[in-house]
Tab-separated table of C-alpha atoms and ligand atoms in Angstrom:
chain	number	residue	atom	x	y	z
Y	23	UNK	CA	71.191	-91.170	103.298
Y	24	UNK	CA	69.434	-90.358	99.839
Y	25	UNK	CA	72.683	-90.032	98.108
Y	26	UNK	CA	74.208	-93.251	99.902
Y	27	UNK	CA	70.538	-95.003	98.261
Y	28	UNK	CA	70.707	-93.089	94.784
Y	29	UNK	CA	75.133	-94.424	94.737
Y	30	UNK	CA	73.299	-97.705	95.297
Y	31	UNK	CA	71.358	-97.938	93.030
Y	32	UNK	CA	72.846	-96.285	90.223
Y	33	UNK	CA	75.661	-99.295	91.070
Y	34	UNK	CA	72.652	-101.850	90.988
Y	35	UNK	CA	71.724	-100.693	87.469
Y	36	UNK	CA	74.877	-100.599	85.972
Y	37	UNK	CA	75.514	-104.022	86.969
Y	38	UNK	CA	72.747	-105.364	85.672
Y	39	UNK	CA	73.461	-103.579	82.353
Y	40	UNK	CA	76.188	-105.378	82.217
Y	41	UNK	CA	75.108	-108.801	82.993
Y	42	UNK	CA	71.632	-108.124	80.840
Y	43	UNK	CA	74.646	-107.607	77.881
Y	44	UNK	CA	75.694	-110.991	78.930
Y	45	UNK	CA	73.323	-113.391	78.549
Y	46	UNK	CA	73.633	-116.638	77.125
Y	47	UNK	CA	71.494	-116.095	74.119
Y	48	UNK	CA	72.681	-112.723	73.350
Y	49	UNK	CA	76.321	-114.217	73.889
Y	50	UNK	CA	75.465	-116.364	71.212
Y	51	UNK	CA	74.309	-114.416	68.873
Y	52	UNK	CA	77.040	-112.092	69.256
Y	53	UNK	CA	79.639	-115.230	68.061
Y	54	UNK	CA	77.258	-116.845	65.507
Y	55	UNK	CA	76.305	-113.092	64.008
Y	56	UNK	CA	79.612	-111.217	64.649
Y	57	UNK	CA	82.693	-112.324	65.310
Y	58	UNK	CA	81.957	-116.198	64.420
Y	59	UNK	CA	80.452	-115.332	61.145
Y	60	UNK	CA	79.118	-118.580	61.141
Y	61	UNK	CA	76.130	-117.243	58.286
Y	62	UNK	CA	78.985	-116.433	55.976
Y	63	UNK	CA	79.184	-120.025	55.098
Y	64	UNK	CA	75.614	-121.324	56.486
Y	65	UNK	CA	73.434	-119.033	55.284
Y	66	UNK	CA	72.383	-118.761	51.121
Y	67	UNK	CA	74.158	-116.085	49.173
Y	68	UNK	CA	72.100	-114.806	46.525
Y	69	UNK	CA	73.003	-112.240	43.957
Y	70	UNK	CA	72.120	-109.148	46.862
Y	71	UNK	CA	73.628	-110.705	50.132
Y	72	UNK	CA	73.190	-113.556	52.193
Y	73	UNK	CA	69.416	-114.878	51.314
Y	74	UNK	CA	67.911	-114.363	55.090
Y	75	UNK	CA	64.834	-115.927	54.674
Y	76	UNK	CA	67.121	-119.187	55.013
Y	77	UNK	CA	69.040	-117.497	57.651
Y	78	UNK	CA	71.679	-120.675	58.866
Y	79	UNK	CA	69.491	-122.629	57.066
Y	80	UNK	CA	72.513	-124.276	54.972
Y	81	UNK	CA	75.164	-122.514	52.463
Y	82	UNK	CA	75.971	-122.305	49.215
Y	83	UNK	CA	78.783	-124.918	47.984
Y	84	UNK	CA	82.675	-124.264	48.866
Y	85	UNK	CA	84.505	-125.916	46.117
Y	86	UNK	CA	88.048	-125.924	46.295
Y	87	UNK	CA	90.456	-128.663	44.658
Y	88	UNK	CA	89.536	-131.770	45.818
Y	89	UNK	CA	86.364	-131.020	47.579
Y	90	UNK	CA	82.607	-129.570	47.078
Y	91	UNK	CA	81.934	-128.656	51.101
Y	92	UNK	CA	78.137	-127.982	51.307
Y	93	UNK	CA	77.818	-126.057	54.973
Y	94	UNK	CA	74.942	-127.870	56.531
Y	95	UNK	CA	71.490	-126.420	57.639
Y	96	UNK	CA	72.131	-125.331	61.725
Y	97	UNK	CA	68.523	-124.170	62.514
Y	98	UNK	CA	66.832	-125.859	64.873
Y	99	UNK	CA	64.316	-127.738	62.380
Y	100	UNK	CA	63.756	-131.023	63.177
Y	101	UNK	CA	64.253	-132.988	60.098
Y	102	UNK	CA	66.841	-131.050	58.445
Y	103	UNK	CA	68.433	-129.103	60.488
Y	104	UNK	CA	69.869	-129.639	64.702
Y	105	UNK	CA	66.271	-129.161	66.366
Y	106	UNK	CA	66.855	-133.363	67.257
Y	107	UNK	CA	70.398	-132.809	68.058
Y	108	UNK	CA	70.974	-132.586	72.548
Y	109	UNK	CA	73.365	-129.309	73.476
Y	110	UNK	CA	75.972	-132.125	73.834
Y	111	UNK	CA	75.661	-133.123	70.514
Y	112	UNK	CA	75.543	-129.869	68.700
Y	113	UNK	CA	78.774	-128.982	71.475
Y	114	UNK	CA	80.443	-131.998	69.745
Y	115	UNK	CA	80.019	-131.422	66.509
Y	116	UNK	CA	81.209	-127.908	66.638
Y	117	UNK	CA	84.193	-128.231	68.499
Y	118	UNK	CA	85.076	-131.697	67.443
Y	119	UNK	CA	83.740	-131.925	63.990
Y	120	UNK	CA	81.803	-135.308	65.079
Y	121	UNK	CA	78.381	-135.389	64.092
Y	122	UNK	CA	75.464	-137.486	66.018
Y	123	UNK	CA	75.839	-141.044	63.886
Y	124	UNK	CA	79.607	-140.937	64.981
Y	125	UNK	CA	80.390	-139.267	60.994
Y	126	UNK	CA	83.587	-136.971	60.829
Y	127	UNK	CA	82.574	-133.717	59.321
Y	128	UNK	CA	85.336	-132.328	56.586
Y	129	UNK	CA	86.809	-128.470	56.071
Y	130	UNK	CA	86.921	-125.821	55.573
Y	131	UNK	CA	84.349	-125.630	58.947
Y	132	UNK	CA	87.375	-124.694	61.421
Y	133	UNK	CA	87.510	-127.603	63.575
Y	134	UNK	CA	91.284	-126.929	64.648
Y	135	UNK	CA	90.299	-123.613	66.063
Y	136	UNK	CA	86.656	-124.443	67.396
Y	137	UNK	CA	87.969	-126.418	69.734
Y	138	UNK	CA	89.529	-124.083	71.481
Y	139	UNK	CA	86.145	-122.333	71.981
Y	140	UNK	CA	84.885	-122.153	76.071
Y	141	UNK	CA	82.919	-124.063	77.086
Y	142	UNK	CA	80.883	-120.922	78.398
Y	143	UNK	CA	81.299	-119.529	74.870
Y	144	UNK	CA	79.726	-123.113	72.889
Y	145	UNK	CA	76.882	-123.385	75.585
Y	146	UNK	CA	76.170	-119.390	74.365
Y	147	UNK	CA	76.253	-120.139	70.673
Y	148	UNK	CA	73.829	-123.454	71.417
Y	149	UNK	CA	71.316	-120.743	73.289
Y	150	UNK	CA	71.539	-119.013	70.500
Y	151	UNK	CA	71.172	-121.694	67.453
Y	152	UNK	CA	67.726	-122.811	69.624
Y	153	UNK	CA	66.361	-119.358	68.893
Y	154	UNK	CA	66.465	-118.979	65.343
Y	155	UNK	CA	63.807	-119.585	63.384
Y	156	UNK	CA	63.495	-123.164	62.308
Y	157	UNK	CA	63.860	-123.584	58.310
Y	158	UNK	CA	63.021	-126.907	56.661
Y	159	UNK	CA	65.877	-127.417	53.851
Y	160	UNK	CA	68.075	-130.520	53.164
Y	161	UNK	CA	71.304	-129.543	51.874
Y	162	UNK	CA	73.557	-131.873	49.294
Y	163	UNK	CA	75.839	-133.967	51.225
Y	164	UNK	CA	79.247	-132.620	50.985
Y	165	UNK	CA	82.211	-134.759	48.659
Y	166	UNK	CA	85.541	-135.003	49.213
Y	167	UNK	CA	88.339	-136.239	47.182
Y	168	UNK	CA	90.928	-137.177	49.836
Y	169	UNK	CA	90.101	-139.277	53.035
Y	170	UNK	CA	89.019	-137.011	56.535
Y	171	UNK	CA	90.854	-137.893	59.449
Y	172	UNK	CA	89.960	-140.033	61.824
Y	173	UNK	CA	89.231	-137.483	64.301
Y	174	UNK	CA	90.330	-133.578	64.248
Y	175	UNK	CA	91.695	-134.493	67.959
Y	176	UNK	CA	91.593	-136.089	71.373
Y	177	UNK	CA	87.963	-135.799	73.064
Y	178	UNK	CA	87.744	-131.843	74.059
Y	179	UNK	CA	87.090	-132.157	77.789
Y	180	UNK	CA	86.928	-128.233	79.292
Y	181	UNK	CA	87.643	-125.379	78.135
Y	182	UNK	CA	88.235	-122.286	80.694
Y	183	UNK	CA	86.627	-119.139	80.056
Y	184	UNK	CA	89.696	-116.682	78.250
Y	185	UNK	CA	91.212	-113.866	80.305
Y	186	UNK	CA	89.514	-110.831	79.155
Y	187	UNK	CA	91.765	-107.987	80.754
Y	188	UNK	CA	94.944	-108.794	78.838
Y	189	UNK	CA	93.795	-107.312	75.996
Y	190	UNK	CA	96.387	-109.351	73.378
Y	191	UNK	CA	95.463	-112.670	74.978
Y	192	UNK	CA	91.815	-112.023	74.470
Y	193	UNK	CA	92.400	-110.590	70.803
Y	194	UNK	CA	94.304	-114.110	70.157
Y	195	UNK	CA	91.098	-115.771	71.332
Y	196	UNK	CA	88.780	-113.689	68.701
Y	197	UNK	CA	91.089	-113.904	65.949
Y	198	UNK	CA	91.869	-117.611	66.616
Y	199	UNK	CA	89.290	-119.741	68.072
Y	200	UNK	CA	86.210	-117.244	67.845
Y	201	UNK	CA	86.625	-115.380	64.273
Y	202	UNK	CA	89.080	-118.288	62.642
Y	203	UNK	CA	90.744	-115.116	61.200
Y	204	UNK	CA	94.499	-116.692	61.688
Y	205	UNK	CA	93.426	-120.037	60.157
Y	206	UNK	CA	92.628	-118.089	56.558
Y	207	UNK	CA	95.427	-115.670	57.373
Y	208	UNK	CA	97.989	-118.105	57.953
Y	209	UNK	CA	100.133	-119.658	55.052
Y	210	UNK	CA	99.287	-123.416	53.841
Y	211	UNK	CA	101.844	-125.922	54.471
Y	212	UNK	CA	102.271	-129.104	52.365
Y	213	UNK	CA	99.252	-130.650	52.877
Y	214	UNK	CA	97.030	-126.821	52.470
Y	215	UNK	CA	96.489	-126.483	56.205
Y	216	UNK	CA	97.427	-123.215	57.478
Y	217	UNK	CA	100.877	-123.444	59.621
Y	218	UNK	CA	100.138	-121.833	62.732
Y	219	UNK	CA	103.621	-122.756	63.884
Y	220	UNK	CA	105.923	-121.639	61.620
Y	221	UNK	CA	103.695	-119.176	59.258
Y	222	UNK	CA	101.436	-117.863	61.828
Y	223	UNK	CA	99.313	-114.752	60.224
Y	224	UNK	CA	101.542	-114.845	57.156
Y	225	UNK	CA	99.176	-114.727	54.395
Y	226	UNK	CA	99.147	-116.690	51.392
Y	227	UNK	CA	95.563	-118.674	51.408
Y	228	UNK	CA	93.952	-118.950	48.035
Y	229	UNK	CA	90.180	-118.374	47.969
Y	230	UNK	CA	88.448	-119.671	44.604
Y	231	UNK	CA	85.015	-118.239	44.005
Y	232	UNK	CA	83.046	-116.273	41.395
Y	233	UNK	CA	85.165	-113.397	42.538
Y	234	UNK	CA	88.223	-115.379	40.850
Y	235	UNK	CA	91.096	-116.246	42.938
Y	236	UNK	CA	92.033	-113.984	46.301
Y	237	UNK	CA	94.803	-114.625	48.053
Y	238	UNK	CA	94.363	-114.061	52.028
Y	239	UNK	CA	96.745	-111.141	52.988
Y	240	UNK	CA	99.996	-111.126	55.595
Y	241	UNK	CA	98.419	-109.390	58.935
Y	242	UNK	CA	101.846	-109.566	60.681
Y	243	UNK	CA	103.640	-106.647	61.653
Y	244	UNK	CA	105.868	-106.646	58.496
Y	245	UNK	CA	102.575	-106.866	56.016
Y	246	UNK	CA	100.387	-103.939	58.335
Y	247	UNK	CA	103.226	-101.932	58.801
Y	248	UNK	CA	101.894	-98.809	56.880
Y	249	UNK	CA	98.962	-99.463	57.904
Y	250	UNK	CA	97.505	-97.452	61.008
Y	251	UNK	CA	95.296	-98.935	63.806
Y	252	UNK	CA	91.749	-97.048	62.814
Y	253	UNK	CA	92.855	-98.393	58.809
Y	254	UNK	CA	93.079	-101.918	60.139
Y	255	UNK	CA	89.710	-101.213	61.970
Y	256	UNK	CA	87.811	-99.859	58.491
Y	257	UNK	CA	89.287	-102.883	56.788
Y	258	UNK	CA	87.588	-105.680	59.290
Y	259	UNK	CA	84.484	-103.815	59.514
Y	260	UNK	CA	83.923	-102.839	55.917
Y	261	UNK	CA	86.323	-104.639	53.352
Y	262	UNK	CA	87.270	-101.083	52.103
Y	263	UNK	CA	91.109	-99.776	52.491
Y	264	UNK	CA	91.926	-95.749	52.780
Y	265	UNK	CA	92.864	-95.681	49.415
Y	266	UNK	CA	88.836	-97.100	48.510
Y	267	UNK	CA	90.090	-100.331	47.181
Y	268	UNK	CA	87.790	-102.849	48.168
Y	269	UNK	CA	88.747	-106.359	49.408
Y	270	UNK	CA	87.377	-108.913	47.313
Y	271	UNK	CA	85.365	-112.338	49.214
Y	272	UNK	CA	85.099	-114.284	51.085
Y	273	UNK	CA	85.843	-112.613	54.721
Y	274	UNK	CA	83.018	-111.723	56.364
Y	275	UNK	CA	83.074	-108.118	56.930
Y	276	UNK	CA	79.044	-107.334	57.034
Y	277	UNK	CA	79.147	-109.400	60.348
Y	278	UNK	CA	82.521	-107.488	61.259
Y	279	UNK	CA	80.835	-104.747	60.885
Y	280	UNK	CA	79.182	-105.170	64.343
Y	281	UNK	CA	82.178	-105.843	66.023
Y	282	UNK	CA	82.473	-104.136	69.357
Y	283	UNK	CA	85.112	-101.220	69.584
Y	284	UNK	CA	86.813	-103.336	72.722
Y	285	UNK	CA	87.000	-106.442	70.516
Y	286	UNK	CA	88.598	-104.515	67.426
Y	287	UNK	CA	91.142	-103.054	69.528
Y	288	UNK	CA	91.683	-106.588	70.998
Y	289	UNK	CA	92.369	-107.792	67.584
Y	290	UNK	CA	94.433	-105.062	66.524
Y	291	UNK	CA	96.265	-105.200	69.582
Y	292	UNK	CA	96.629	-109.082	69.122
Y	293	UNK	CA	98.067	-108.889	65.156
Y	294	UNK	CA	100.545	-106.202	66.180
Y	295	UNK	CA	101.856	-108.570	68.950
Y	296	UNK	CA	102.639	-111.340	66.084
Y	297	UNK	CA	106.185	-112.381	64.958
Y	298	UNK	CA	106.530	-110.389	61.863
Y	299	UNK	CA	106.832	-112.710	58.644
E	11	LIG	C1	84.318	-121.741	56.457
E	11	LIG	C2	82.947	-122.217	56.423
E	11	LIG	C3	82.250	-122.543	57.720
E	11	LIG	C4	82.148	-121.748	58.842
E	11	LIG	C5	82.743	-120.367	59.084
E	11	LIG	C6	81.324	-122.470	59.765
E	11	LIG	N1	80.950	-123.667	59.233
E	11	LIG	FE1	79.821	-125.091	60.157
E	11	LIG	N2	80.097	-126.345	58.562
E	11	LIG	C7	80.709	-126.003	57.378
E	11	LIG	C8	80.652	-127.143	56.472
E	11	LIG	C9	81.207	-127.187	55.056
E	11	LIG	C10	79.979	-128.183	57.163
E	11	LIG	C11	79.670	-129.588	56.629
E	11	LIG	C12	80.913	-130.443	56.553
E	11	LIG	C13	80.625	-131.816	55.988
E	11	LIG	O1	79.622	-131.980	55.262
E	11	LIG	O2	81.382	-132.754	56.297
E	11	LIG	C14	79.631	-127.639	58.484
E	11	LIG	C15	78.956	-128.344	59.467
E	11	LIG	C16	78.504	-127.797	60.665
E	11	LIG	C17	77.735	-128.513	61.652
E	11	LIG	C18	77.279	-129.962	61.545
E	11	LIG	C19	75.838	-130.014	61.081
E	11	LIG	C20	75.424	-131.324	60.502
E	11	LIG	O3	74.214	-131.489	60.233
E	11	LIG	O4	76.266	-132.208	60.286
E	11	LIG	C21	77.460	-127.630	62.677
E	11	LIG	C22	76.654	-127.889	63.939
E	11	LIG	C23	78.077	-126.374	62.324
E	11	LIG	N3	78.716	-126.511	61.100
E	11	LIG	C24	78.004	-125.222	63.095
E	11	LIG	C25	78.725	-124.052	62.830
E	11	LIG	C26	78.757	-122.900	63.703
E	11	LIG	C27	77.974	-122.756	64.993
E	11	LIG	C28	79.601	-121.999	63.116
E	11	LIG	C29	80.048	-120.647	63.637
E	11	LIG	C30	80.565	-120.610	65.000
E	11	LIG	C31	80.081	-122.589	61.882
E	11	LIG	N4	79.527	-123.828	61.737
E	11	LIG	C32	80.960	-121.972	61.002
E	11	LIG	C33	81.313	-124.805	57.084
E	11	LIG	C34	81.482	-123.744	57.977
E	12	LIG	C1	87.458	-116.964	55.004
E	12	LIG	C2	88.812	-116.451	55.045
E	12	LIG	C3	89.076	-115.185	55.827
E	12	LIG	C4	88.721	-114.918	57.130
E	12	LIG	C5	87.935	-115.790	58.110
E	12	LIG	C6	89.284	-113.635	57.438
E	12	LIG	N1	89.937	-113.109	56.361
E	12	LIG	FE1	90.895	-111.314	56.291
E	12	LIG	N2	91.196	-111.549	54.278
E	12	LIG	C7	90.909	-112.705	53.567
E	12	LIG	C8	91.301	-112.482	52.160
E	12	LIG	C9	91.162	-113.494	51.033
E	12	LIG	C10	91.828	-111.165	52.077
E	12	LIG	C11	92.369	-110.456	50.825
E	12	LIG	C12	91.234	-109.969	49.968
E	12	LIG	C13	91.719	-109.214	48.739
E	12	LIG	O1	92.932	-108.995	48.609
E	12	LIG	O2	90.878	-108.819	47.928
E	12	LIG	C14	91.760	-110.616	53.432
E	12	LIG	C15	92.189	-109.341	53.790
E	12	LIG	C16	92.284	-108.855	55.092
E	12	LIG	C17	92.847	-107.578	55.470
E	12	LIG	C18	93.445	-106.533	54.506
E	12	LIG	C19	94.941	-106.448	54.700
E	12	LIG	C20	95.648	-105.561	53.710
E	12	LIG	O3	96.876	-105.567	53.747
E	12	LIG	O4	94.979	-104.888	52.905
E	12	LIG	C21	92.756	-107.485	56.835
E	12	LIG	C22	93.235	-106.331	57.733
E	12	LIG	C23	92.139	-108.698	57.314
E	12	LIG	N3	91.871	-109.510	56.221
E	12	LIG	C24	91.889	-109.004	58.645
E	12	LIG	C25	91.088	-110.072	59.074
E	12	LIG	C26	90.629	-110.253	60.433
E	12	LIG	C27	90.998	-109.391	61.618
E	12	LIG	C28	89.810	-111.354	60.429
E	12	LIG	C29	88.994	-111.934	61.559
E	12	LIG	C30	88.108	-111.033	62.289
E	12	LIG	C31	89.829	-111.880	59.077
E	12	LIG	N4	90.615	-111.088	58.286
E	12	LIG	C32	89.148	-113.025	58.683
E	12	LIG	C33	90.339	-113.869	54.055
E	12	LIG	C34	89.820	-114.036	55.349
């Protein structure tokens, strides 16, 4: 009887370990923090790191030919930043790239790959964007040289929740939708958008920054070939190879680093599954 009670609970606790580790909010943060790295372009870099005390609250300018993309403030202040915005709007906007007034929002935000985001997953990262500490700041509009598209899409309507036991579909999901890894990763086509079809994980991206040029790396098979899982691993989580060269910006590896061993694996598992290139 008192060991049938003690199973019972011990079951009881563990299950609500696991659903505490589940929450919306902490859901959220787990995508905007970790694997979304959604700070690496919204939040202030100053000369030591990202500037914190305007955590999110809009980033320093992207300028690449053709455009100066200034990310936009995504706290929850009410002039400046989404506090105004409903969860459908802010829902929109991320995985649509249409803001409130009906305005098309321009790269390099990954619209193509947001809106493959569940719809569990963008309610999560709204919980979360409510909870951060509001910061008043009006970022310059953004300015590009060539004319946005109409739309980045039909309407998203739903989005089912990804399978989480097959561990390659659910490191496709991270590296796609959730981290945007394969859009960098993949190489540009005519018009500079990566070519998930034909050139999927290839490599060939060119970052300009105050770092100079780098040129996003071929994480197929045939370009991580001498490369051994736990190397991969140390790469995503601290922009350092085994032979201590470091990887210059701008992937996000201080928010890798928190990357849950079960996700990593998912992601190695996922790039080793690719079509080599
Ligand atoms: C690669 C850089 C980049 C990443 C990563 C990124 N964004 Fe953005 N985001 C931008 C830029 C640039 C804009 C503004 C585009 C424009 O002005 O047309 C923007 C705009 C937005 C807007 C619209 C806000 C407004 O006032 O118009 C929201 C909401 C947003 N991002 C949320 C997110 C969230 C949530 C994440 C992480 C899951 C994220 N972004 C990741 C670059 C990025
Ligand atoms: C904003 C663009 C960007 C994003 C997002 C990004 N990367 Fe990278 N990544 C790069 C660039 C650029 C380099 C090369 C840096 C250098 O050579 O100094 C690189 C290098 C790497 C390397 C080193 C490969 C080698 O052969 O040394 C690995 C592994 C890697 N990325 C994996 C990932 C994974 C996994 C993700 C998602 C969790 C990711 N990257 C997200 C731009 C990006």
């Amino acid at each position: 009887m008192k060991i049938v009670l003690l199973i019972g609970l011990s079951v009881v606790c563990c299950w609500t370990q696991t659903v505490a580790a589940e929450t919306m909010v902490e859901r959220g943060r787990y995508i905007v923090e970790v694997i979304g790295a959604c700070g690496n372009c919204h939040t202030p870099q100053g000369p030591g790191g990202p500037d914190e005390s305007r955590h999110l609250a809009g980033g320093n300018p992207i300028e690449e030919p053709g455009m100066v993309a200034i990310p936009r403030n995504i706290t929850p202040d009410m002039e400046t930043g989404i506090g105004a915005w409903t969860d459908a709007q802010i829902i929109t906007a991320i995985r649509e790239g249409v803001r409130p007034d009906g305005r098309v929002l321009g790269p390099p935000m990954p619209f193509g790959m947001y809106r493959q985001i569940s719809d569990r997953d963008v309610a999560a990262i709204v919980a979360y964007l409510r909870m951060v500490k509001p910061v008043n700041n009006q970022p310059e509009p953004s300015s590009y040289d060539f004319p946005l598209p109409e739309s980045w899409g039909p309407p998203v309507d739903q989005v089912p929740e990804p399978d989480r036991t097959d561990e390659v579909a659910y490191g496709a999901y991270l590296a796609g939708p959730l981290g945007h890894c394969i859009e960098c990763h993949s190489t540009p086509d005519a018009h500079g958008f990566p070519d998930l079809e034909n050139a999927l994980g290839a490599g060939g991206m060119l970052f300009h920054g105050p770092w100079g040029v780098s040129a996003a790396t071929n994480l197929t098979p045939t370009g991580l070939s001498g490369k051994s899982d736990a190397e991969i691993k140390q790469i995503i989580t601290t922009g350092m190879r085994a032979d201590g060269s470091r990887l210059r910006p701008p992937m996000g590896f201080s928010y890798y680093a928190h990357l849950t061993d079960g996700d990593l694996d998912a992601i190695v598992a996922y790039l080793r599954s690719l079509p080599p290139r």
